[in-house]
Short mmCIF file of C-alpha atoms and ligand atoms in Angstrom, two decimals:
data_model
loop_
_atom_site.label_atom_id
_atom_site.label_comp_id
_atom_site.label_asym_id
_atom_site.label_seq_id
_atom_site.Cartn_x
_atom_site.Cartn_y
_atom_site.Cartn_z
CA MET A 1 13.69 -73.18 -9.67
CA ALA A 2 10.13 -72.86 -8.27
CA GLN A 3 7.26 -74.43 -7.43
CA ILE A 4 4.03 -73.74 -9.44
CA LEU A 5 0.47 -74.61 -9.72
CA ILE A 6 -1.83 -74.14 -12.91
CA VAL A 7 -5.21 -73.72 -12.75
CA ASP A 8 -7.80 -74.16 -15.97
CA ASP A 9 -10.51 -76.18 -16.42
CA GLN A 10 -9.34 -76.41 -20.23
CA LYS A 11 -6.76 -79.35 -20.22
CA SER A 12 -5.25 -78.11 -23.40
CA VAL A 13 -4.28 -74.76 -21.94
CA ARG A 14 -3.08 -76.89 -18.97
CA ALA A 15 -0.68 -79.13 -21.01
CA THR A 16 0.64 -75.98 -22.99
CA LEU A 17 1.83 -74.23 -19.74
CA GLN A 18 2.84 -77.06 -17.92
CA ILE A 19 5.23 -78.12 -20.92
CA THR A 20 6.70 -74.74 -20.79
CA LEU A 21 6.64 -74.21 -17.11
CA SER A 22 8.14 -77.59 -16.77
CA ARG A 23 10.98 -77.02 -19.37
CA ALA A 24 12.16 -73.85 -17.49
CA GLY A 25 13.15 -76.20 -14.80
CA HIS A 26 10.11 -75.46 -12.61
CA THR A 27 7.97 -78.28 -10.80
CA VAL A 28 4.53 -78.07 -11.91
CA ASP A 29 1.08 -79.20 -10.28
CA GLU A 30 -2.00 -78.62 -12.25
CA ALA A 31 -5.40 -78.48 -11.16
CA SER A 32 -8.67 -78.58 -13.21
CA SER A 33 -11.50 -75.92 -11.29
CA GLY A 34 -10.68 -73.75 -8.34
CA GLU A 35 -12.26 -76.36 -6.08
CA ASP A 36 -9.45 -78.54 -6.89
CA ALA A 37 -6.70 -75.45 -6.71
CA ILE A 38 -7.92 -74.51 -3.11
CA GLN A 39 -7.39 -77.83 -2.11
CA ARG A 40 -4.06 -78.16 -3.16
CA VAL A 41 -3.03 -75.12 -1.91
CA ASP A 42 -3.76 -76.38 1.33
CA SER A 43 -1.54 -79.19 1.47
CA THR A 44 1.30 -77.54 -0.42
CA LEU A 45 3.39 -74.43 -0.35
CA TYR A 46 3.69 -73.14 -3.85
CA ASP A 47 5.74 -70.04 -4.97
CA LEU A 48 3.21 -69.12 -7.73
CA VAL A 49 -0.34 -69.90 -8.82
CA LEU A 50 -1.41 -69.07 -12.28
CA THR A 51 -5.15 -69.41 -12.68
CA ASP A 52 -7.78 -68.89 -15.09
CA LEU A 53 -10.13 -66.25 -14.63
CA LYS A 54 -13.20 -67.30 -15.66
CA MET A 55 -13.87 -71.36 -14.46
CA GLU A 56 -17.09 -73.05 -13.04
CA GLY A 57 -17.82 -72.84 -9.31
CA ALA A 58 -15.16 -71.16 -8.09
CA ASP A 59 -13.21 -68.77 -10.12
CA GLY A 60 -9.97 -67.27 -10.81
CA LEU A 61 -10.92 -64.40 -7.87
CA ALA A 62 -12.08 -66.99 -5.32
CA VAL A 63 -8.75 -68.73 -6.28
CA LEU A 64 -6.73 -66.10 -6.07
CA GLU A 65 -8.58 -65.02 -2.24
CA ALA A 66 -7.56 -68.38 -0.74
CA VAL A 67 -3.92 -68.20 -2.00
CA LYS A 68 -3.45 -65.09 -0.51
CA ALA A 69 -5.52 -65.83 3.10
CA ARG A 70 -2.46 -68.95 3.51
CA ASP A 71 0.35 -66.94 2.48
CA GLN A 72 0.92 -63.71 1.75
CA ASP A 73 4.02 -64.05 -0.10
CA THR A 74 2.31 -66.52 -2.97
CA GLU A 75 2.24 -64.98 -6.03
CA VAL A 76 -0.78 -65.16 -7.82
CA ILE A 77 -1.23 -64.59 -12.19
CA LEU A 78 -4.73 -64.45 -13.71
CA VAL A 79 -4.91 -65.67 -17.35
CA THR A 80 -7.90 -63.94 -18.81
CA ALA A 81 -9.48 -64.09 -22.06
CA PHE A 82 -9.54 -60.71 -24.19
CA GLY A 83 -12.61 -58.64 -22.86
CA THR A 84 -12.17 -59.67 -19.20
CA ILE A 85 -9.67 -56.70 -18.81
CA GLU A 86 -11.69 -55.17 -15.83
CA SER A 87 -12.19 -58.08 -13.72
CA ALA A 88 -8.40 -58.39 -14.02
CA VAL A 89 -8.21 -55.14 -12.82
CA THR A 90 -10.12 -56.11 -9.84
CA ALA A 91 -8.08 -59.42 -9.38
CA ILE A 92 -4.77 -57.02 -9.23
CA LYS A 93 -5.99 -54.71 -6.52
CA ARG A 94 -7.14 -57.81 -4.40
CA GLY A 95 -3.20 -58.72 -4.49
CA ALA A 96 -2.57 -60.81 -7.79
CA HIS A 97 0.53 -59.72 -9.49
CA ASP A 98 -0.11 -59.80 -13.06
CA TYR A 99 -2.60 -60.96 -15.65
CA LEU A 100 -2.06 -62.48 -18.82
CA THR A 101 -4.72 -62.56 -21.69
CA LYS A 102 -5.51 -65.56 -23.84
CA PRO A 103 -4.06 -66.16 -26.51
CA PHE A 104 -0.47 -65.94 -25.12
CA THR A 105 2.85 -67.12 -25.97
CA PRO A 106 5.11 -69.04 -24.41
CA ASP A 107 7.54 -66.25 -23.76
CA GLN A 108 4.72 -64.26 -22.82
CA VAL A 109 4.35 -66.96 -20.06
CA LEU A 110 7.34 -67.11 -19.16
CA HIS A 111 8.33 -63.57 -18.93
CA ALA A 112 5.14 -62.72 -16.66
CA VAL A 113 6.08 -65.81 -14.22
CA ASP A 114 9.75 -64.52 -14.21
CA LEU A 115 8.87 -61.43 -12.98
CA ALA A 116 6.52 -62.77 -10.45
CA LEU A 117 8.98 -64.56 -9.05
CA GLU A 118 11.52 -61.97 -9.06
CA ARG A 119 8.92 -59.68 -7.30
CA ARG A 120 8.74 -62.52 -4.59
CA ARG A 121 12.45 -63.36 -4.33
CA LEU A 122 13.02 -59.53 -3.93
CA ARG A 123 10.39 -59.03 -1.04
CA THR A 124 12.18 -61.77 1.04
CA GLU A 125 15.21 -59.94 0.28
CA VAL A 126 14.00 -56.48 1.19
CA ARG A 127 12.86 -58.01 4.63
CA THR A 128 16.57 -59.38 5.49
CA LEU A 129 18.03 -56.28 3.90
CA SER A 130 16.67 -53.89 6.44
CA ARG A 131 17.58 -55.81 9.39
CA ARG A 132 21.14 -56.29 7.84
CA LEU A 133 20.98 -52.05 8.34
CA ASP A 134 20.36 -52.09 11.90
CA ASP A 135 23.42 -54.16 12.54
CA PRO A 136 26.03 -52.02 13.34
CA ASN A 137 28.47 -54.73 12.76
CA ASP A 138 27.97 -54.51 9.31
CA PRO A 139 30.21 -54.91 7.10
CA ALA A 140 31.56 -57.77 8.90
CA THR A 141 35.54 -56.44 9.28
CA ILE A 142 37.40 -59.09 11.47
CA ILE A 143 40.54 -57.44 13.32
CA GLY A 144 42.97 -60.06 13.74
CA GLU A 145 46.87 -60.07 12.95
CA SER A 146 47.73 -63.14 14.87
CA GLU A 147 49.83 -66.15 13.18
CA ARG A 148 46.19 -68.15 14.20
CA VAL A 149 43.45 -65.23 13.09
CA ARG A 150 45.37 -64.90 9.66
CA ARG A 151 45.56 -68.70 8.63
CA VAL A 152 41.78 -69.01 10.02
CA LEU A 153 41.00 -66.08 7.52
CA GLU A 154 43.17 -67.22 4.40
CA ILE A 155 41.33 -70.91 4.83
CA VAL A 156 37.83 -69.57 5.08
CA ARG A 157 38.16 -67.12 2.03
CA GLU A 158 38.67 -70.02 0.00
CA TRP A 159 36.18 -72.42 1.18
CA ALA A 160 33.88 -69.25 0.75
CA GLN A 161 33.41 -69.74 -2.71
CA SER A 162 32.29 -73.42 -2.71
CA ASP A 163 28.62 -74.54 -1.26
CA SER A 164 30.17 -77.18 1.38
CA THR A 165 29.13 -76.70 4.94
CA ILE A 166 31.28 -74.85 7.27
CA LEU A 167 30.93 -75.32 11.06
CA ILE A 168 32.63 -73.07 13.12
CA THR A 169 33.58 -73.49 17.30
CA GLY A 170 35.15 -70.98 19.62
CA GLU A 171 34.46 -70.40 23.15
CA THR A 172 31.62 -67.71 23.43
CA GLY A 173 32.19 -64.21 22.32
CA THR A 174 35.54 -65.58 19.80
CA GLY A 175 34.16 -63.89 16.87
CA LYS A 176 31.90 -66.58 15.37
CA ASP A 177 28.60 -64.56 14.32
CA LEU A 178 31.29 -62.29 12.89
CA LEU A 179 32.83 -65.10 10.80
CA ALA A 180 29.88 -66.70 9.29
CA ARG A 181 28.64 -63.05 8.14
CA ALA A 182 32.20 -62.50 6.48
CA ILE A 183 32.36 -65.94 5.01
CA ARG A 184 28.72 -65.06 3.82
CA SER A 185 30.07 -61.49 2.17
CA MET A 186 33.20 -63.03 0.62
CA SER A 187 31.37 -65.85 -1.01
CA PRO A 188 29.21 -65.77 -4.42
CA ARG A 189 26.04 -65.57 -2.42
CA LYS A 190 27.02 -62.56 -0.99
CA ASP A 191 23.79 -60.35 -2.37
CA ARG A 192 21.56 -62.99 -1.90
CA SER A 193 19.14 -64.12 1.35
CA TYR A 194 21.02 -64.07 4.95
CA VAL A 195 18.81 -66.07 7.44
CA VAL A 196 19.56 -66.25 10.92
CA VAL A 197 18.55 -69.22 13.08
CA ASN A 198 19.23 -68.85 16.61
CA CYS A 199 18.83 -73.01 17.72
CA ALA A 200 19.08 -72.23 21.40
CA THR A 201 16.13 -69.58 21.10
CA ILE A 202 13.44 -71.86 19.31
CA PRO A 203 11.23 -73.58 21.49
CA ASP A 204 11.88 -77.41 20.83
CA ASN A 205 8.49 -78.26 19.38
CA LEU A 206 8.46 -75.47 17.04
CA PHE A 207 11.47 -76.23 15.52
CA GLU A 208 10.56 -78.63 12.72
CA SER A 209 7.63 -75.72 11.70
CA GLU A 210 10.11 -72.90 12.01
CA LEU A 211 12.85 -74.70 10.12
CA PHE A 212 10.84 -75.90 7.02
CA GLY A 213 7.49 -74.38 7.30
CA HIS A 214 4.25 -75.61 7.57
CA VAL A 215 0.85 -75.67 5.43
CA ARG A 216 -2.11 -75.04 6.83
CA GLY A 217 -3.96 -77.05 9.39
CA ALA A 218 -0.96 -79.56 9.59
CA PHE A 219 -1.21 -78.94 13.42
CA SER A 220 -3.70 -77.49 15.73
CA GLY A 221 -2.77 -73.35 15.66
CA ALA A 222 -1.41 -73.49 12.11
CA THR A 223 -3.67 -71.36 10.72
CA ARG A 224 -2.10 -69.99 7.59
CA ASN A 225 0.75 -71.92 5.68
CA ARG A 226 4.24 -70.43 6.43
CA LYS A 227 7.46 -70.84 4.71
CA GLY A 228 10.29 -72.13 6.97
CA LEU A 229 13.33 -70.21 7.67
CA ALA A 230 15.43 -72.78 5.44
CA GLN A 231 13.28 -71.84 2.60
CA GLU A 232 13.44 -68.43 3.28
CA ALA A 233 17.54 -69.05 2.74
CA ASP A 234 17.13 -70.57 -0.74
CA GLY A 235 19.59 -69.25 -3.09
CA GLY A 236 21.57 -67.33 -0.31
CA THR A 237 23.14 -68.57 3.20
CA LEU A 238 21.75 -70.33 6.15
CA PHE A 239 23.30 -69.56 9.07
CA LEU A 240 22.82 -72.37 12.10
CA ASP A 241 23.93 -70.76 15.20
CA GLU A 242 24.37 -72.50 18.33
CA ILE A 243 23.73 -75.44 16.75
CA GLY A 244 24.65 -77.79 19.74
CA GLU A 245 21.49 -76.76 21.07
CA LEU A 246 19.58 -78.38 18.08
CA PRO A 247 16.67 -80.62 19.97
CA LEU A 248 17.57 -84.86 19.31
CA GLU A 249 14.22 -84.95 17.48
CA VAL A 250 14.87 -82.37 14.74
CA GLN A 251 18.40 -83.78 14.38
CA PRO A 252 17.06 -86.54 11.87
CA GLN A 253 15.28 -83.88 9.78
CA LEU A 254 18.12 -81.09 9.25
CA LEU A 255 20.69 -84.02 8.29
CA ARG A 256 17.87 -85.14 5.35
CA PHE A 257 18.28 -81.16 4.20
CA LEU A 258 22.06 -81.39 4.41
CA GLU A 259 22.21 -84.96 2.13
CA THR A 260 19.75 -84.49 -0.25
CA GLY A 261 19.41 -80.40 -0.13
CA GLU A 262 15.75 -80.81 0.03
CA ILE A 263 13.17 -79.97 2.86
CA ARG A 264 9.04 -81.20 3.53
CA PRO A 265 7.35 -78.44 4.88
CA ILE A 266 4.61 -80.73 8.17
CA GLY A 267 1.89 -81.49 6.32
CA GLN A 268 2.72 -80.97 2.81
CA ASN A 269 3.35 -84.57 1.31
CA ARG A 270 5.87 -83.51 -1.48
CA SER A 271 9.59 -82.40 -0.70
CA MET A 272 11.34 -79.52 -2.07
CA ARG A 273 14.39 -78.31 -3.32
CA VAL A 274 16.12 -76.00 -1.57
CA ASP A 275 19.53 -74.61 -2.68
CA ALA A 276 20.80 -72.96 0.38
CA ARG A 277 24.49 -72.93 1.77
CA VAL A 278 24.66 -73.69 5.47
CA ILE A 279 27.16 -72.43 7.91
CA ALA A 280 26.86 -74.37 11.62
CA ALA A 281 28.40 -72.61 15.10
CA THR A 282 28.77 -73.94 18.43
CA ASN A 283 30.59 -72.95 21.82
CA ARG A 284 29.63 -76.72 23.05
CA ASP A 285 32.09 -79.66 22.65
CA LEU A 286 29.90 -81.95 20.20
CA GLY A 287 32.54 -84.12 20.73
CA GLY A 288 31.27 -84.29 24.59
CA MET A 289 27.42 -84.03 23.35
CA ILE A 290 28.02 -87.33 20.90
CA ALA A 291 29.65 -89.37 23.46
CA ARG A 292 26.37 -88.67 25.87
CA GLY A 293 23.86 -89.17 23.39
CA GLU A 294 22.78 -85.58 23.10
CA PHE A 295 24.03 -85.21 19.33
CA ARG A 296 24.00 -87.21 16.44
CA GLU A 297 27.26 -88.17 15.07
CA ASP A 298 25.98 -88.87 11.22
CA LEU A 299 24.63 -84.93 12.00
CA TYR A 300 28.31 -84.12 13.26
CA TYR A 301 30.02 -85.36 9.92
CA ARG A 302 27.65 -84.07 7.83
CA LEU A 303 27.89 -80.27 9.30
CA ASN A 304 31.86 -80.80 9.71
CA VAL A 305 32.92 -80.53 6.26
CA LEU A 306 34.88 -77.88 6.84
CA PRO A 307 35.97 -77.19 10.44
CA VAL A 308 37.06 -74.13 11.56
CA GLU A 309 38.06 -73.06 15.15
CA LEU A 310 38.18 -69.36 16.27
CA PRO A 311 40.98 -69.42 19.04
CA PRO A 312 40.56 -68.06 22.39
CA LEU A 313 41.63 -64.33 22.75
CA ARG A 314 43.70 -65.46 25.88
CA GLU A 315 45.78 -67.84 22.80
CA ARG A 316 46.41 -65.25 20.56
CA LYS A 317 47.61 -61.52 22.57
CA ASP A 318 49.08 -60.18 20.02
CA ASP A 319 45.59 -59.30 18.73
CA VAL A 320 44.75 -57.77 21.83
CA ALA A 321 46.30 -54.29 20.92
CA ARG A 322 44.88 -54.15 17.40
CA LEU A 323 41.51 -55.00 18.41
CA SER A 324 41.36 -52.43 21.22
CA SER A 325 42.36 -49.35 19.04
CA HIS A 326 39.57 -50.53 16.76
CA PHE A 327 36.62 -50.76 19.34
CA VAL A 328 38.21 -47.48 20.81
CA GLU A 329 37.11 -45.92 17.46
CA ARG A 330 34.44 -47.38 17.41
CA TYR A 331 33.14 -45.97 20.66
CA ALA A 332 34.54 -42.77 20.79
CA LYS A 333 32.64 -42.31 16.90
CA ARG A 334 29.74 -43.52 18.37
CA LEU A 335 29.41 -41.59 21.47
CA GLY A 336 30.47 -38.55 19.88
CA ARG A 337 33.88 -38.57 21.45
CA PRO A 338 37.46 -37.60 19.80
CA VAL A 339 39.45 -40.77 19.78
CA LEU A 340 41.64 -41.76 22.31
CA GLU A 341 45.18 -42.77 23.09
CA VAL A 342 45.45 -46.46 24.69
CA SER A 343 47.92 -45.78 27.03
CA LYS A 344 51.45 -47.92 27.43
CA ARG A 345 50.17 -49.12 31.24
CA ALA A 346 46.57 -49.88 29.61
CA LEU A 347 47.56 -51.94 26.78
CA LEU A 348 49.75 -54.32 29.23
CA VAL A 349 46.75 -54.27 31.64
CA LEU A 350 44.63 -55.66 28.35
CA GLN A 351 47.24 -57.78 27.17
CA THR A 352 47.45 -59.82 30.70
CA TYR A 353 44.14 -60.27 31.04
CA GLU A 354 42.75 -63.50 30.20
CA TRP A 355 39.73 -62.71 28.72
CA PRO A 356 37.29 -65.28 29.31
CA GLY A 357 34.40 -63.60 27.56
CA ASN A 358 36.75 -63.47 24.60
CA VAL A 359 36.12 -60.35 22.41
CA ARG A 360 32.79 -59.72 23.35
CA GLU A 361 34.67 -59.37 26.92
CA LEU A 362 37.18 -56.68 25.21
CA GLU A 363 34.71 -55.13 23.65
CA ASN A 364 32.36 -54.05 26.61
CA VAL A 365 35.23 -53.23 28.85
CA ILE A 366 36.70 -50.82 25.99
CA GLU A 367 33.09 -49.46 25.53
CA ARG A 368 32.60 -48.55 29.15
CA GLY A 369 36.40 -47.18 29.25
CA VAL A 370 35.46 -44.60 26.79
CA MET A 371 32.83 -43.72 28.71
CA LEU A 372 34.77 -43.01 31.86
CA ALA A 373 37.83 -41.28 30.23
CA LYS A 374 37.66 -37.63 30.64
CA GLY A 375 40.92 -36.62 28.77
CA THR A 376 42.83 -37.84 25.43
CA GLU A 377 44.18 -41.09 27.01
CA LEU A 378 42.61 -44.24 28.04
CA ARG A 379 44.51 -45.43 31.18
CA PRO A 380 44.28 -48.70 33.44
CA GLU A 381 41.67 -46.73 35.54
CA HIS A 382 39.29 -46.69 33.00
CA LEU A 383 39.30 -50.53 32.65
CA LEU A 384 36.89 -52.09 34.60
CA MET A 385 37.53 -56.01 34.50
CA PRO A 386 36.57 -58.51 37.25
CA GLY A 387 39.17 -59.16 39.80
CA ARG A 388 41.04 -55.87 38.50
CA PHE A 389 38.66 -53.08 39.78
CA GLY A 390 35.16 -53.23 41.51
CA LEU A 391 32.53 -51.77 39.71
CA ASP A 392 32.83 -48.69 41.96
CA GLY A 393 36.13 -48.45 40.13
CA THR A 394 38.15 -49.79 43.83
CA ALA A 395 41.05 -51.41 42.73
CA ALA A 396 41.12 -55.15 44.09
CA SER A 397 44.67 -55.95 42.65
CA SER A 398 47.01 -53.83 41.77
CA ASN A 399 48.67 -56.18 40.00
CA PRO A 400 47.37 -57.16 36.66
CA ALA A 401 49.31 -60.60 35.96
CA GLY A 402 47.22 -61.42 39.40
CA SER A 403 48.95 -63.20 42.38
CA LEU A 404 47.89 -65.74 45.06
CA GLU A 405 48.34 -63.07 47.81
CA ASP A 406 45.61 -60.82 46.38
CA VAL A 407 42.77 -63.46 46.80
CA ASP A 408 40.47 -63.35 49.17
CA GLU A 409 39.59 -66.52 51.30
CA ILE A 410 36.86 -68.68 50.86
CA SER A 411 34.62 -68.70 53.75
CA GLY A 412 31.78 -71.59 52.92
CA ASP A 413 31.62 -74.62 50.43
CA LEU A 414 33.98 -75.11 47.87
CA LEU A 415 32.46 -74.38 44.68
CA SER A 416 32.61 -75.78 40.90
CA LEU A 417 32.84 -73.44 38.38
CA PRO A 418 29.67 -74.37 36.93
CA GLU A 419 27.98 -73.67 40.22
CA VAL A 420 29.87 -70.43 41.18
CA GLU A 421 28.76 -69.33 37.58
CA ARG A 422 24.93 -70.44 37.87
CA ARG A 423 24.84 -68.74 41.23
CA HIS A 424 26.27 -65.62 40.06
CA ILE A 425 24.14 -65.46 36.50
CA LEU A 426 20.74 -65.85 38.88
CA ALA A 427 22.03 -63.12 41.66
CA VAL A 428 22.80 -60.52 38.75
CA LEU A 429 19.11 -61.43 37.39
CA LYS A 430 17.87 -60.79 40.29
CA ALA A 431 19.61 -57.46 40.96
CA CYS A 432 18.38 -56.61 37.83
CA SER A 433 14.71 -57.39 38.97
CA GLY A 434 14.87 -60.24 36.33
CA ASN A 435 15.74 -58.08 33.32
CA GLN A 436 17.51 -59.92 30.92
CA LYS A 437 18.99 -57.55 28.82
CA LYS A 438 20.45 -55.55 31.64
CA ALA A 439 21.50 -59.18 33.33
CA SER A 440 23.10 -60.08 30.08
CA ALA A 441 25.03 -56.52 29.30
CA ILE A 442 26.89 -57.13 33.48
CA LEU A 443 27.25 -60.36 32.42
CA GLN A 444 28.80 -59.82 29.16
CA ILE A 445 27.27 -62.63 27.57
CA SER A 446 25.18 -62.77 24.90
CA LYS A 447 21.31 -62.40 25.08
CA SER A 448 20.67 -65.87 23.82
CA THR A 449 23.30 -67.16 25.78
CA LEU A 450 21.94 -66.21 29.19
CA TRP A 451 18.58 -67.41 28.08
CA ARG A 452 19.81 -71.02 27.00
CA LYS A 453 21.89 -70.45 30.45
CA LEU A 454 18.53 -70.02 32.49
CA LYS A 455 16.90 -72.63 30.73
CA GLU A 456 19.50 -75.19 31.65
CA TYR A 457 18.99 -74.19 35.04
CA GLY A 458 15.29 -74.84 34.95
CA ILE A 459 13.80 -71.43 35.14
CA GLU A 460 10.31 -72.06 34.07
CA ALA A 461 9.37 -71.12 30.16
CA SER A 462 6.74 -68.38 31.82
CA ARG A 463 9.01 -66.26 33.66
CA LEU A 464 11.73 -66.45 31.14
CA GLY A 465 9.71 -64.50 28.82
CA PRO A 466 9.91 -64.61 24.50
CA PRO A 467 13.34 -66.15 23.18
CA PRO A 468 15.21 -63.17 21.58
CA PRO A 469 14.67 -62.90 18.16
CA SER A 470 15.78 -65.90 15.55
CA ILE A 471 16.22 -64.14 12.24
CA GLU A 472 18.84 -61.27 11.87
CA ALA A 473 20.96 -60.51 9.10
N1 ATP B 1 38.03 -60.46 15.11
C1 ATP B 1 37.25 -59.57 15.40
N2 ATP B 1 37.60 -58.38 15.01
C2 ATP B 1 36.38 -57.04 15.40
N3 ATP B 1 35.46 -57.44 15.94
C3 ATP B 1 35.33 -58.87 16.97
C4 ATP B 1 36.12 -59.94 16.25
N4 ATP B 1 35.78 -61.09 16.91
C5 ATP B 1 34.51 -60.57 17.26
N5 ATP B 1 34.12 -59.52 17.61
C6 ATP B 1 33.23 -59.06 17.94
O1 ATP B 1 32.82 -59.36 19.16
C7 ATP B 1 31.50 -59.26 19.52
C8 ATP B 1 31.17 -60.70 19.45
O2 ATP B 1 31.80 -61.70 18.10
P1 ATP B 1 30.50 -63.02 17.90
O3 ATP B 1 28.78 -62.34 18.86
O4 ATP B 1 30.76 -63.03 16.58
O5 ATP B 1 31.01 -64.28 18.74
P2 ATP B 1 30.43 -65.85 19.29
O6 ATP B 1 31.52 -66.58 18.75
O7 ATP B 1 29.24 -65.85 18.09
O8 ATP B 1 29.79 -65.73 20.50
P3 ATP B 1 28.64 -66.44 21.26
O9 ATP B 1 29.16 -68.05 21.26
O10 ATP B 1 28.77 -65.77 22.47
O11 ATP B 1 27.61 -66.70 20.33
C9 ATP B 1 30.86 -58.76 18.66
O12 ATP B 1 30.63 -57.54 18.87
C10 ATP B 1 31.91 -58.79 17.27
O13 ATP B 1 31.56 -57.84 16.27
MG1 MG B 2 27.37 -66.35 18.75
#
């Protein structure tokens, strides 16, 4: 289903095209002159414009130019009378997709329109695909033998087949991103676009436009038409990551989209249908946020149709062994090293640690371990975890299970955990001269989590720099 504009000064031609295209299920607008068309593309995001070449005043080439100036991705098909092929060729050179010669049959029109729309779809997909190829974790392989993870996988395999919204919850690093990708690749939409919106990194005032798009002139700075990320996901999957960070002002629009399947770009007076499967994820306690008035309850129920919770790693220690060898293999290969054996004692250390950063932290510890290990075995001294070994490799505790005797006395105030976290994050950032990438690697949290936390601490936006990219696939 596409949004199409027909431009022709002959009423009969418009009528024929209108019938043919609406029968095929498209939403069709008509313009009776080039000027009229140019006005319309200013207020509506079209997928395709079908325009007559020869018209009084603004002709087909002028329409083509106006369309492409607003949105390169809108396809244009020129309609020419016999004998004006030369101008049609000029049009193709300037970015038109195709031309139709009058007189034409309905089949010829539908064929040309299908090809143009297919080209538009492929172009979007190539963009997301090239990002996907960069993804080191692709394909999304989820390792987990524990009862709880097996149950999660069993249930999402079934849910993946439907189009209902899935809400993934779980602490940081438990694999929510990975699971969302896995659901998508088990779903019938696996070959269609996968658009990731990281709600933590989009500035509040740009949210609506990022998600739902805008037409030129909708607000100051909107110099071109822009498709929103929701529309980019049409036919595919839309992953709303860190949904707990979605600004309250945008929540009603998202709710409307989930309820009706329709979006309305800013400045466009008509809604349009978008067929996207929504998966959302968060490590925040949405229930608590609702109680504090920070998250809409009605939106929560719309998102929480199929809820899935990823358990923290400390509650599924039987996964540690398999995950460890999985990561050892991955990093040995990546570093060009022979695959190491995880020693029995090393495994005991890994299994007794509490993993506050969950699987991500385990992955980081193993990566560093593989770099440090010189022989054929990964041993306890290669495993650098806070509280066990200092970063210089000196043992802080020789007892993997930990005991109170080993803990240092606190000299200053007794601080809350969030305050310790805040101070520690800022200290690490300072030690890295403000380099967020380095700091997030040391802290073993994602760049977007770091960015969000700094925002929470009120670090000025200008010092935070641009947020990490919001689309990936
Ligand atoms: N079951 C698993 N099997 C293999 N790798 C995993 C698994 N769970 C997580 N990982 C890996 O751990 C890392 C962190 O996972 P992911 O980014 O999906 O976590 P998250 O829950 O989205 O974290 P955050 O809340 O911080 O965004 C990734 O590199 C991911 O590939
Ligand atoms: Mg994540």
